Coordinates of C-alpha atoms in Angstrom, one line a residue:
X174 CA -22.7 43.2 27.8
X175 CA -24.0 41.1 30.8
X176 CA -21.6 40.8 33.7
X177 CA -20.8 38.5 36.6
X178 CA -20.3 40.7 39.6
X179 CA -19.5 37.9 42.0
X180 CA -15.7 38.0 42.2
X181 CA -13.3 35.5 43.6
X182 CA -11.0 36.5 46.5
X183 CA -7.2 36.5 46.4
X184 CA -6.5 35.3 42.8
X185 CA -3.1 36.9 42.4
X186 CA -0.1 34.7 41.7
X187 CA 1.6 35.8 45.0
X188 CA -1.7 35.8 47.0
X189 CA -1.1 35.7 50.8
X190 CA -3.0 32.4 51.5
X191 CA -2.3 29.1 53.2
X192 CA -1.4 26.2 51.0
X193 CA -4.0 23.5 50.5
X194 CA -2.0 21.2 52.8
X195 CA -1.7 23.9 55.5
X196 CA -5.4 24.7 55.2
X197 CA -6.4 21.0 55.7
X198 CA -4.0 20.6 58.6
X199 CA -5.4 23.7 60.3
X200 CA -9.0 22.4 60.1
X201 CA -8.2 18.8 61.1
X202 CA -8.6 17.3 64.6
X203 CA -6.5 19.2 67.0
X204 CA -5.7 21.7 64.3
X205 CA -5.4 25.4 65.2
X206 CA -8.8 26.2 63.5
X207 CA -10.6 22.9 64.3
X208 CA -13.3 24.9 66.1
X209 CA -13.0 28.1 64.0
X210 CA -11.0 31.2 64.7
X211 CA -10.2 31.6 68.4
X212 CA -10.3 34.9 70.2
X213 CA -7.2 36.8 69.3
X214 CA -5.8 34.1 66.9
X215 CA -6.3 34.7 63.1
X216 CA -3.6 35.0 60.5
X217 CA -4.2 37.0 57.4
X218 CA -3.3 34.0 55.2
X219 CA -5.8 31.9 57.0
X220 CA -8.6 34.4 56.5
X221 CA -7.6 34.9 52.8
X222 CA -7.7 31.1 52.3
X223 CA -11.1 30.8 53.9
X224 CA -12.6 33.7 51.8
X225 CA -11.1 32.2 48.6
X226 CA -12.5 28.8 49.3
X227 CA -16.0 30.4 49.5
X228 CA -15.8 33.0 46.7
X229 CA -14.2 31.0 43.8
X230 CA -17.1 28.4 43.6
X231 CA -19.7 31.2 44.1
X232 CA -18.1 33.2 41.2
X233 CA -18.0 30.1 39.0
X234 CA -21.7 29.3 39.6
X235 CA -22.5 32.9 38.9
X236 CA -20.6 32.8 35.6
X237 CA -22.6 29.7 34.7
X238 CA -25.8 31.7 35.1
X239 CA -24.4 34.6 33.1
X240 CA -23.4 32.3 30.2
X241 CA -26.7 30.4 30.2
X242 CA -29.3 33.1 30.8
X243 CA -27.3 36.1 29.4
X244 CA -28.1 38.3 32.4
X245 CA -26.1 40.1 35.0
X246 CA -25.5 38.5 38.4
X247 CA -24.8 40.8 41.4
X248 CA -24.0 40.2 45.1
X249 CA -27.1 42.2 46.2
X250 CA -29.4 39.7 44.4
X251 CA -31.7 37.9 46.9
X252 CA -31.3 34.3 47.7
X253 CA -34.6 33.5 46.0
X254 CA -33.6 35.3 42.8
X255 CA -30.2 33.5 42.8
X256 CA -31.9 30.1 43.4
X257 CA -34.5 30.7 40.6
X258 CA -31.7 31.6 38.2
X259 CA -29.8 28.4 38.9
X260 CA -33.0 26.5 38.3
X261 CA -33.7 28.3 35.0
X262 CA -30.1 27.7 33.8
X263 CA -30.4 24.0 34.4
X264 CA -33.8 23.8 32.6
X265 CA -32.5 25.8 29.7
X266 CA -29.6 23.3 29.2
X267 CA -32.1 20.4 29.4
X268 CA -34.0 21.5 26.3
X269 CA -33.1 20.0 22.9
X270 CA -30.4 22.0 21.2
X271 CA -29.2 22.0 17.6
X272 CA -26.3 19.7 16.8
X273 CA -23.0 21.4 17.4
X274 CA -19.8 19.9 15.9
X275 CA -17.5 22.0 18.0
X276 CA -19.3 21.0 21.2
X277 CA -19.2 17.4 20.2
X278 CA -15.4 17.6 19.6
X279 CA -14.9 19.4 22.9
X280 CA -16.7 16.7 25.0
X281 CA -15.4 13.7 23.0
X282 CA -18.7 13.0 21.2
X283 CA -22.4 12.9 22.2
X284 CA -23.5 10.2 24.6
X285 CA -25.8 7.3 23.5
X286 CA -29.5 8.3 23.4
X287 CA -28.6 12.1 23.3
X288 CA -31.2 14.1 21.3
X289 CA -30.4 17.1 19.1
X290 CA -32.3 19.1 16.5
X291 CA -31.3 19.3 12.9
X292 CA -32.4 20.8 9.5
X293 CA -36.0 20.7 8.3
X294 CA -37.4 20.3 11.8
X295 CA -35.8 16.9 12.3
X296 CA -34.8 15.5 15.7
X297 CA -32.0 12.9 16.0
X298 CA -31.1 10.3 18.6
X299 CA -27.5 9.2 19.1
X300 CA -27.1 5.4 18.7
X301 CA -23.7 5.2 20.4
X302 CA -21.5 6.9 23.0
X303 CA -18.6 9.3 22.0
X304 CA -20.6 10.0 18.8
X305 CA -18.7 12.6 16.6
X306 CA -20.7 11.9 13.3
X307 CA -23.1 14.5 11.8
X308 CA -26.9 13.7 11.8
X309 CA -28.3 13.0 8.4
X310 CA -25.0 12.1 6.8
X311 CA -24.4 8.7 5.1
X312 CA -23.3 6.1 7.7
X313 CA -23.9 8.5 10.6
X314 CA -24.6 7.1 14.1
X315 CA -27.9 9.0 14.5
X316 CA -31.5 7.9 13.8
X317 CA -34.5 10.1 13.1
X318 CA -36.5 10.4 16.3
X319 CA -39.8 10.2 14.4
X320 CA -39.1 7.7 11.7
X321 CA -41.0 4.9 13.4
X322 CA -44.0 7.1 14.0
X323 CA -44.0 8.3 10.4
X324 CA -43.8 4.7 9.1
X325 CA -46.7 3.8 11.3
X326 CA -48.8 6.8 10.2
X327 CA -48.1 6.1 6.5
X328 CA -49.0 2.5 6.9
X329 CA -52.3 3.3 8.6
X330 CA -53.2 5.9 6.1
X331 CA -52.6 3.6 3.1
X332 CA -54.5 0.7 4.7
X333 CA -57.4 3.2 5.6
X334 CA -57.8 1.2 8.8
X335 CA -59.4 -1.6 6.8
X336 CA -58.7 -5.3 6.6
X337 CA -60.5 -5.6 3.2
X338 CA -58.8 -5.5 -0.2
X339 CA -58.0 -2.0 -1.5
X340 CA -58.6 -1.3 -5.2
X341 CA -56.9 1.6 -6.9
X342 CA -58.3 2.4 -10.4
X343 CA -56.0 5.2 -11.4
X344 CA -52.3 5.8 -11.5
X345 CA -50.6 5.9 -8.1
X346 CA -47.3 7.8 -7.5
X347 CA -45.3 7.3 -4.3
X348 CA -42.2 9.3 -3.4
X349 CA -41.6 7.2 -0.3
X350 CA -42.2 3.6 0.8
X351 CA -45.4 1.7 -0.1
X352 CA -46.3 -1.1 2.2
X353 CA -49.5 -3.1 1.6
X354 CA -50.9 -6.6 2.1
X355 CA -52.8 -6.7 -1.2
X356 CA -53.2 -4.1 -3.9
X357 CA -54.9 -4.2 -7.3
X358 CA -54.1 -1.5 -9.7
X359 CA -55.9 -1.1 -13.1
X360 CA -53.5 1.6 -14.2
X361 CA -49.7 2.0 -13.8
X362 CA -47.5 2.2 -10.7
X363 CA -44.7 4.6 -11.4
X364 CA -41.7 4.5 -9.0
X365 CA -39.4 7.3 -9.9
X366 CA -36.0 8.6 -8.6
X367 CA -32.5 7.4 -7.8
X368 CA -32.2 5.4 -4.6
X369 CA -28.4 5.6 -4.6
X370 CA -25.5 6.5 -6.9
X371 CA -21.7 6.4 -6.7
X372 CA -21.2 8.5 -9.9
X373 CA -20.6 5.3 -11.9
X374 CA -23.8 3.3 -11.2
X375 CA -27.3 4.7 -10.6
X376 CA -29.8 2.4 -8.9
X377 CA -33.5 3.1 -8.9
X378 CA -36.0 2.7 -6.1
X379 CA -37.3 -0.9 -6.0
X380 CA -40.4 -3.0 -5.8
X381 CA -39.8 -5.3 -2.8
X382 CA -41.9 -8.4 -2.0
X383 CA -41.6 -10.2 1.4
X384 CA -42.6 -13.5 2.8
X385 CA -40.6 -12.5 5.9
X386 CA -37.5 -10.3 6.5
X387 CA -35.0 -13.0 5.4
X388 CA -37.1 -14.4 2.5
X389 CA -38.0 -11.8 -0.1
X390 CA -37.5 -10.7 -3.7
X391 CA -37.2 -7.3 -5.4
X392 CA -36.8 -5.6 -8.8
X393 CA -35.1 -2.3 -9.7
X394 CA -33.3 -0.6 -12.5
X395 CA -29.5 -0.4 -12.6
X396 CA -27.8 2.1 -14.9
X397 CA -24.0 1.5 -15.4
X398 CA -23.4 5.0 -16.7
X399 CA -22.2 5.0 -20.3
X400 CA -22.3 1.3 -20.7
X401 CA -25.5 -0.6 -20.1
X402 CA -28.9 -0.5 -18.3
X403 CA -30.2 -3.6 -16.5
X404 CA -33.4 -4.7 -14.9
X405 CA -32.1 -6.4 -11.7
X406 CA -34.1 -9.1 -10.0
X407 CA -32.9 -10.1 -6.6
X408 CA -33.9 -13.1 -4.5
X409 CA -32.9 -13.9 -0.9
X410 CA -33.6 -16.9 1.2
X411 CA -31.8 -19.7 3.1
X412 CA -29.0 -17.2 4.0
X413 CA -28.1 -16.6 0.3
X414 CA -28.8 -13.9 -2.2
X415 CA -28.7 -14.0 -6.0
X416 CA -29.2 -11.5 -8.8
X417 CA -30.5 -11.8 -12.3
X418 CA -29.7 -9.0 -14.8
X419 CA -31.6 -8.4 -18.1
X420 CA -29.9 -5.7 -20.0
X421 CA -30.9 -3.3 -22.8
X422 CA -28.4 -5.2 -25.0
X423 CA -30.6 -8.3 -24.8
X424 CA -28.2 -10.2 -22.4
X425 CA -29.1 -12.3 -19.4
X426 CA -26.5 -12.4 -16.6
X427 CA -26.8 -14.5 -13.5
X428 CA -24.7 -16.6 -11.1
X429 CA -25.9 -20.0 -12.2
X430 CA -27.8 -21.1 -15.3
X431 CA -29.1 -24.8 -15.5
X432 CA -30.0 -26.0 -19.0
X433 CA -31.8 -29.4 -19.2
X434 CA -32.6 -29.2 -23.0
X435 CA -31.2 -26.7 -25.5
X436 CA -30.9 -22.9 -25.7
X437 CA -31.0 -21.0 -29.0
X438 CA -29.7 -17.5 -28.7
X439 CA -26.9 -15.2 -29.9
X440 CA -25.1 -14.9 -26.6
X441 CA -25.1 -16.5 -23.2
X442 CA -23.5 -14.6 -20.4
X443 CA -23.3 -16.4 -17.0
X444 CA -20.8 -16.9 -14.1
X445 CA -21.7 -20.6 -13.8
X446 CA -23.3 -22.9 -16.2
X447 CA -24.5 -26.5 -15.6
X448 CA -25.3 -28.5 -18.7
X449 CA -26.5 -32.2 -18.5
X450 CA -25.6 -32.8 -22.2
X451 CA -23.0 -31.2 -24.5
X452 CA -22.6 -27.7 -25.8
X453 CA -22.0 -28.1 -29.5
X454 CA -21.1 -25.0 -31.6
X455 CA -21.1 -25.8 -35.4
X456 CA -20.2 -23.8 -38.4
X457 CA -17.5 -21.5 -39.8
X458 CA -17.6 -17.9 -38.5
X459 CA -15.3 -16.6 -41.2
X460 CA -12.8 -17.8 -43.8
X461 CA -10.4 -16.2 -46.3
X462 CA -9.7 -19.5 -48.2
X463 CA -6.5 -20.1 -46.3
X464 CA -7.7 -20.1 -42.8
X465 CA -11.1 -21.2 -41.5
X466 CA -12.2 -19.9 -38.1
X467 CA -15.0 -21.5 -36.1
X468 CA -17.7 -19.8 -34.0
X469 CA -16.4 -19.0 -30.5
X470 CA -17.2 -19.5 -26.9
X471 CA -16.9 -15.9 -25.4
X472 CA -16.6 -14.9 -21.8
X473 CA -17.0 -11.2 -20.7
X474 CA -16.4 -9.1 -17.7
X475 CA -17.4 -6.2 -19.8
X476 CA -17.2 -5.3 -23.5
X477 CA -13.5 -4.3 -23.4
X478 CA -12.4 -7.1 -20.9
X479 CA -13.1 -10.6 -22.1
X480 CA -11.8 -14.0 -23.3
X481 CA -12.8 -16.5 -25.9
X482 CA -12.0 -19.9 -27.4
X483 CA -12.4 -21.0 -31.0
X484 CA -10.9 -23.4 -33.6
X485 CA -8.5 -22.1 -36.3
X486 CA -7.8 -24.4 -39.3
X487 CA -4.7 -23.3 -41.4
X488 CA -5.7 -25.3 -44.5
X489 CA -3.2 -27.9 -45.4
X490 CA -0.9 -27.2 -42.4
X491 CA -2.4 -27.6 -38.9
X492 CA -5.3 -26.9 -36.7
X493 CA -5.2 -24.8 -33.5
X494 CA -7.3 -24.2 -30.5
X495 CA -7.1 -20.4 -30.1
X496 CA -7.5 -18.7 -26.8
X497 CA -7.9 -14.9 -27.0
X498 CA -7.8 -12.5 -24.0
X499 CA -8.4 -8.7 -24.2
X500 CA -8.1 -6.1 -21.5
X501 CA -6.4 -2.8 -20.9
X502 CA -6.5 -1.9 -24.6
X503 CA -4.4 -5.0 -25.7
X504 CA -5.2 -8.5 -27.0
X505 CA -3.1 -11.6 -26.6
X506 CA -3.5 -15.0 -28.3
X507 CA -2.5 -18.5 -27.3
X508 CA -2.5 -21.4 -29.8
X509 CA -2.4 -25.1 -29.0
X510 CA -2.0 -27.2 -32.2
X511 CA -2.8 -30.7 -33.3
X512 CA 1.0 -31.1 -33.7
X513 CA 1.6 -30.6 -30.0
X514 CA 3.1 -27.1 -30.4
X515 CA 2.3 -24.1 -28.2
X516 CA 2.7 -20.5 -29.3
X517 CA 2.0 -17.1 -27.7
X518 CA 3.4 -13.6 -27.4
X519 CA 5.1 -14.2 -24.1
X520 CA 5.2 -16.7 -21.3
X521 CA 5.2 -16.0 -17.6
X522 CA 5.1 -19.2 -15.5
X523 CA 6.3 -20.9 -12.4
X524 CA 6.9 -24.2 -14.3
X525 CA 6.6 -25.4 -17.9
X526 CA 6.9 -29.0 -19.1
X527 CA 6.7 -29.6 -22.8
X528 CA 7.6 -32.6 -24.9
X529 CA 7.3 -30.6 -28.1
X530 CA 8.3 -27.1 -29.0
X531 CA 7.5 -23.7 -27.5
X532 CA 7.3 -20.5 -29.7
X533 CA 6.9 -17.2 -27.9
X534 CA 7.7 -13.5 -28.3
X535 CA 9.4 -13.6 -24.9
X536 CA 9.5 -15.9 -21.9
X537 CA 9.3 -14.9 -18.2
X538 CA 9.9 -17.9 -15.9
X539 CA 9.9 -17.9 -12.1
X540 CA 10.4 -21.6 -11.7
X541 CA 11.3 -24.5 -14.0
X542 CA 10.7 -24.8 -17.8
X543 CA 11.5 -28.0 -19.7
X544 CA 11.1 -28.2 -23.4
X545 CA 12.9 -29.7 -26.5
X546 CA 13.2 -26.3 -28.1
X547 CA 12.4 -22.7 -27.3
X548 CA 12.1 -20.2 -30.1
X549 CA 11.6 -16.5 -29.3
X550 CA 12.7 -13.2 -31.1
X551 CA 12.4 -11.5 -27.7
X552 CA 13.9 -12.1 -24.3
X553 CA 13.8 -15.1 -22.0
X554 CA 13.5 -13.7 -18.5
X555 CA 14.3 -16.0 -15.5
X556 CA 12.8 -14.4 -12.3
X557 CA 14.3 -15.2 -8.9
X558 CA 11.5 -13.8 -6.7
X559 CA 11.2 -17.2 -5.0
X560 CA 14.8 -17.1 -3.9
X561 CA 16.2 -15.5 -0.7
X562 CA 19.5 -14.3 0.8
X563 CA 21.3 -16.8 3.0
X564 CA 22.7 -16.0 6.4
X565 CA 26.2 -15.3 4.9
X566 CA 24.8 -12.5 2.6
X567 CA 24.8 -14.6 -0.6
X568 CA 22.1 -14.8 -3.2
X569 CA 21.8 -17.4 -6.0
X570 CA 19.1 -16.8 -8.6
X571 CA 17.2 -19.3 -10.6
X572 CA 19.4 -20.8 -13.4
X573 CA 19.1 -21.6 -17.1
X574 CA 20.1 -25.2 -17.8
X575 CA 21.2 -26.7 -21.1
X576 CA 21.5 -30.5 -21.0
X577 CA 22.7 -33.3 -23.4
X578 CA 21.5 -36.9 -23.6
X579 CA 24.9 -38.0 -22.3
X580 CA 24.4 -36.1 -19.0
X581 CA 26.6 -33.1 -19.9
X582 CA 25.0 -29.8 -18.9
X583 CA 25.7 -26.1 -18.6
X584 CA 24.1 -23.8 -16.0
X585 CA 23.9 -20.0 -16.1
X586 CA 22.6 -17.9 -13.2
X587 CA 22.8 -14.6 -11.3
X588 CA 24.9 -14.4 -8.1
X589 CA 25.0 -11.5 -5.6
X590 CA 27.1 -11.0 -2.5
X591 CA 26.1 -8.3 0.0
X592 CA 28.4 -5.3 0.0
X593 CA 30.6 -6.9 -2.7
X594 CA 28.7 -6.9 -6.0
X595 CA 26.9 -9.0 -8.5
X596 CA 28.0 -11.4 -11.2
X597 CA 26.7 -13.9 -13.7
X598 CA 28.0 -17.4 -13.2
X599 CA 28.5 -20.0 -15.9
X600 CA 29.0 -23.6 -14.7
X601 CA 30.0 -26.7 -16.7
X602 CA 28.9 -30.0 -15.1
X603 CA 29.2 -28.2 -11.7
X604 CA 33.0 -28.6 -12.0
X605 CA 34.3 -25.4 -13.7
X606 CA 32.8 -21.9 -13.1
X607 CA 33.3 -18.7 -15.1
X608 CA 32.4 -15.5 -13.3
X609 CA 31.3 -12.3 -15.2
X610 CA 31.4 -9.5 -12.6
X611 CA 29.5 -6.2 -12.6
X612 CA 32.8 -4.3 -12.7
X613 CA 33.7 -5.8 -16.1
X614 CA 36.1 -8.5 -14.9
X615 CA 36.0 -12.2 -15.7
X616 CA 37.1 -15.1 -13.4
X617 CA 38.2 -18.5 -14.7
X618 CA 40.5 -21.2 -13.8
X619 CA 42.8 -21.0 -16.9
X620 CA 43.1 -18.8 -20.0
X621 CA 44.6 -20.4 -23.1
X622 CA 45.4 -18.2 -26.1
X623 CA 48.1 -16.7 -28.3
X624 CA 48.4 -13.4 -26.5
X625 CA 46.7 -11.2 -23.9
X626 CA 46.5 -7.4 -23.7
X627 CA 44.9 -4.8 -21.4
X628 CA 44.0 -1.2 -21.5
X629 CA 45.2 -0.8 -17.9
X630 CA 48.8 -0.7 -16.9
X631 CA 49.6 -2.3 -13.5
X632 CA 50.2 -5.7 -12.0
X633 CA 48.2 -6.2 -8.8
X634 CA 47.7 -8.8 -6.1
X635 CA 44.8 -9.1 -3.6
X636 CA 45.6 -8.5 0.1
X637 CA 43.4 -8.1 3.2
X638 CA 43.7 -4.5 4.5
X639 CA 42.9 -3.5 8.1
X640 CA 40.3 -1.1 6.7
X641 CA 38.9 0.0 3.3
X642 CA 41.5 2.3 1.6
X643 CA 40.9 4.6 -1.4
X644 CA 42.6 3.8 -4.7
X645 CA 46.0 5.5 -4.9
X646 CA 46.8 4.9 -1.2
X647 CA 50.5 3.9 -0.5
X648 CA 50.6 0.7 1.7
X649 CA 53.1 -1.6 3.4
X650 CA 53.0 -5.1 4.9
X651 CA 51.7 -4.9 8.4
X652 CA 48.8 -3.6 10.5
X653 CA 46.0 -5.7 12.0
X654 CA 45.6 -7.8 8.8
X655 CA 48.0 -8.1 5.9
X656 CA 48.5 -4.5 4.7
X657 CA 48.2 -1.0 6.2
X658 CA 49.0 2.6 5.2
X659 CA 52.7 3.3 4.5
X660 CA 54.2 6.1 6.7
X661 CA 57.2 8.4 6.3
X662 CA 60.5 6.7 6.9
X663 CA 58.9 3.3 6.8
X664 CA 58.7 0.4 4.4
X665 CA 56.8 0.7 1.1
X666 CA 55.2 -2.2 -0.6
X667 CA 52.7 -1.0 -3.2
X668 CA 49.6 1.2 -4.1
X669 CA 45.9 0.4 -4.0
X670 CA 45.1 -0.1 -7.6
X671 CA 42.4 1.8 -9.4
X672 CA 41.9 -0.5 -12.4
X673 CA 44.6 -3.3 -12.5
X674 CA 45.6 -4.9 -15.8
X675 CA 46.4 -8.2 -14.2
X676 CA 45.3 -9.4 -10.8
X677 CA 46.6 -12.2 -8.7
X678 CA 45.3 -14.0 -5.6
X679 CA 41.6 -13.4 -6.7
X680 CA 40.5 -16.3 -4.5
X681 CA 40.2 -13.8 -1.6
X682 CA 38.7 -10.9 -3.6
X683 CA 35.2 -11.4 -2.0
X684 CA 36.5 -11.3 1.6
X685 CA 36.0 -8.2 3.7
X686 CA 38.5 -5.4 2.9
X687 CA 40.2 -7.4 0.2
X688 CA 42.0 -4.8 -2.0
X689 CA 44.1 -5.1 -5.2
X690 CA 47.7 -3.8 -4.5
X691 CA 49.6 -2.6 -7.6
X692 CA 53.2 -4.0 -7.3
X693 CA 54.6 -2.7 -10.6
X694 CA 53.6 -0.6 -13.6
X695 CA 51.7 2.7 -14.1
X696 CA 49.1 3.5 -11.4
X697 CA 47.3 6.7 -10.1
X698 CA 48.9 7.6 -6.7
X699 CA 47.5 10.0 -4.1
X700 CA 49.9 13.0 -4.2
X701 CA 50.4 16.2 -2.1
X702 CA 52.3 19.2 -3.3
X703 CA 53.5 20.2 -6.7
X704 CA 55.4 17.8 -8.9
X705 CA 56.7 17.5 -12.5
X706 CA 57.0 14.6 -14.9
X707 CA 60.1 12.6 -14.2
X708 CA 60.4 13.7 -10.5
X709 CA 61.0 10.9 -8.0
X710 CA 58.3 10.3 -5.4
X711 CA 58.5 9.2 -1.8
X712 CA 56.2 8.8 1.2
X713 CA 55.0 12.1 2.6
X714 CA 54.2 13.2 6.2
X715 CA 50.6 12.1 5.5
X716 CA 50.4 8.3 5.9
X717 CA 49.4 6.7 2.6
X718 CA 50.1 9.8 0.5
X719 CA 53.1 10.5 -1.7
X720 CA 55.1 13.7 -2.4
X721 CA 58.1 14.8 -4.5
X722 CA 61.3 13.2 -3.1
X723 CA 64.1 15.5 -2.1
X724 CA 67.8 15.0 -3.0
X725 CA 69.2 11.9 -1.4
X726 CA 65.8 10.6 -0.2
X727 CA 64.8 7.1 -0.9
X728 CA 62.2 7.1 -3.7
X729 CA 59.5 4.6 -4.6
X730 CA 58.8 5.6 -8.2
X731 CA 58.5 8.5 -10.7
X732 CA 55.8 11.0 -11.7
X733 CA 54.5 10.5 -15.2
X734 CA 52.8 13.9 -15.5
X735 CA 53.1 17.6 -14.4
X736 CA 50.7 18.5 -11.5
X737 CA 51.1 21.9 -9.9
X738 CA 48.2 21.7 -7.5
X739 CA 48.8 21.6 -3.8
X740 CA 45.8 19.6 -2.7
X741 CA 45.8 15.8 -2.3
X742 CA 44.8 14.3 -5.7
X743 CA 45.6 11.5 -8.0
X744 CA 48.8 11.7 -10.1
X745 CA 49.8 8.9 -12.5
X746 CA 53.2 7.4 -11.6
X747 CA 55.3 4.4 -12.3
X748 CA 56.2 2.6 -9.1
X749 CA 58.8 0.2 -7.8
X750 CA 59.2 -1.8 -4.6
X751 CA 62.0 -1.2 -2.1

């Protein structure tokens, strides 16, 4: 293995050398070594620093020669040998080297106009600074060094350095570009091969005709794999480009088709059609004796994605314009009748105004819909995507209105309050509201009936707590707000209800930390220690938690079950105030 025998001086971590600052000061004007080492004055650290200043760059330069020329470098080499090797190292680096991705990454990319060699004896020129792309790849920032020369040579060869017309009397096959001013061929010109492909569409090489670079026309074959093959004719000029496709299915497709007289064909496929007269389509396409269906106007994106319009006569009943749409494996129909009715499978709309009737499988409305009647066996979905939350954390969705001629109306909508919950609101003339909450409760101004019953068993009233307490917590009047945890020896008022049977003061239920307090009845209570059914309960040493009452202690209720656990848990109790 080749070696660098020029070694740097004093490379140890604890080397006895001056610091850089000390070394600079010693060499400055009036420094101790401004004029070199004086007789009798020289420190070992100064000598070491001087030697290291000289040997480190020398060793680095020697290592450069070793790495570049792959030869040994010794301190007994002559000055001429050492100089020649430096020159040879620089010349070697100046030659064109193969593209190296690791080198490119290490230097942050090749500079603009850098030249590298590649596969198949190609040479590449970088077209930008900091170039990390690979030569020859699609969309790389390299160009072939000899492309221009090759094009010039091919052009001169084909023209045979002659300004006269060239005549070819046999078949001509070109694998590359053919450029000529005038060519007459008595046989065939075969242009073979795929110019580009994305796995879905194969595009052949093309015949390209120029007037100048921005005015030209071309023709090539386009294979949409598994579907259709087209001859594509492209024309550019005046800053625009258009395509005409003639398929193996016999269809013509283009951006714009102008018809001054008439067209007789099975199918017209076009993105834009201008007709100076009318398009008349006569005749019955099919009939079963009950329904006559006309010929149709059909619009395709592809065979399985299309739309059409035709007339449907339900004999003796009504006539419909039928609009059909297919895509994604499903087909939908929309019918507009001579009676003013509209029917479809479902409706999704921002606004609908209809003076007649609407028949749909389902309706999905994001804005307003006005109609005399709506008939659907499915759902009517009222979207509220156009609504937003207000600054107070409230959300009112779009509403379903039912109106009478005398002005009476009903309104049904979704309401949500941040950190509280959702509900459906029903309003009558904007005077009375009924709230159907997501926890199963109903709010109304009055209830009239013969009797009322509940599966739950306590009477509760809403109070504002100084924090959010768990159901079953014992509370008293006091604290920062209206209620707080009850503590031993103190006053007891009630228990945070789990599921109250009857609730009072619901006007404040949506306020922060509003909690239902059970004042009487059966209610789950947070309990510590063992207890049996019938035992009296009182406030424990843990604020807000009950325990079994001792003899003579003031009690706040009785246990309704046996519970011999010692952890804090819910025990059903009947409570009373004191």
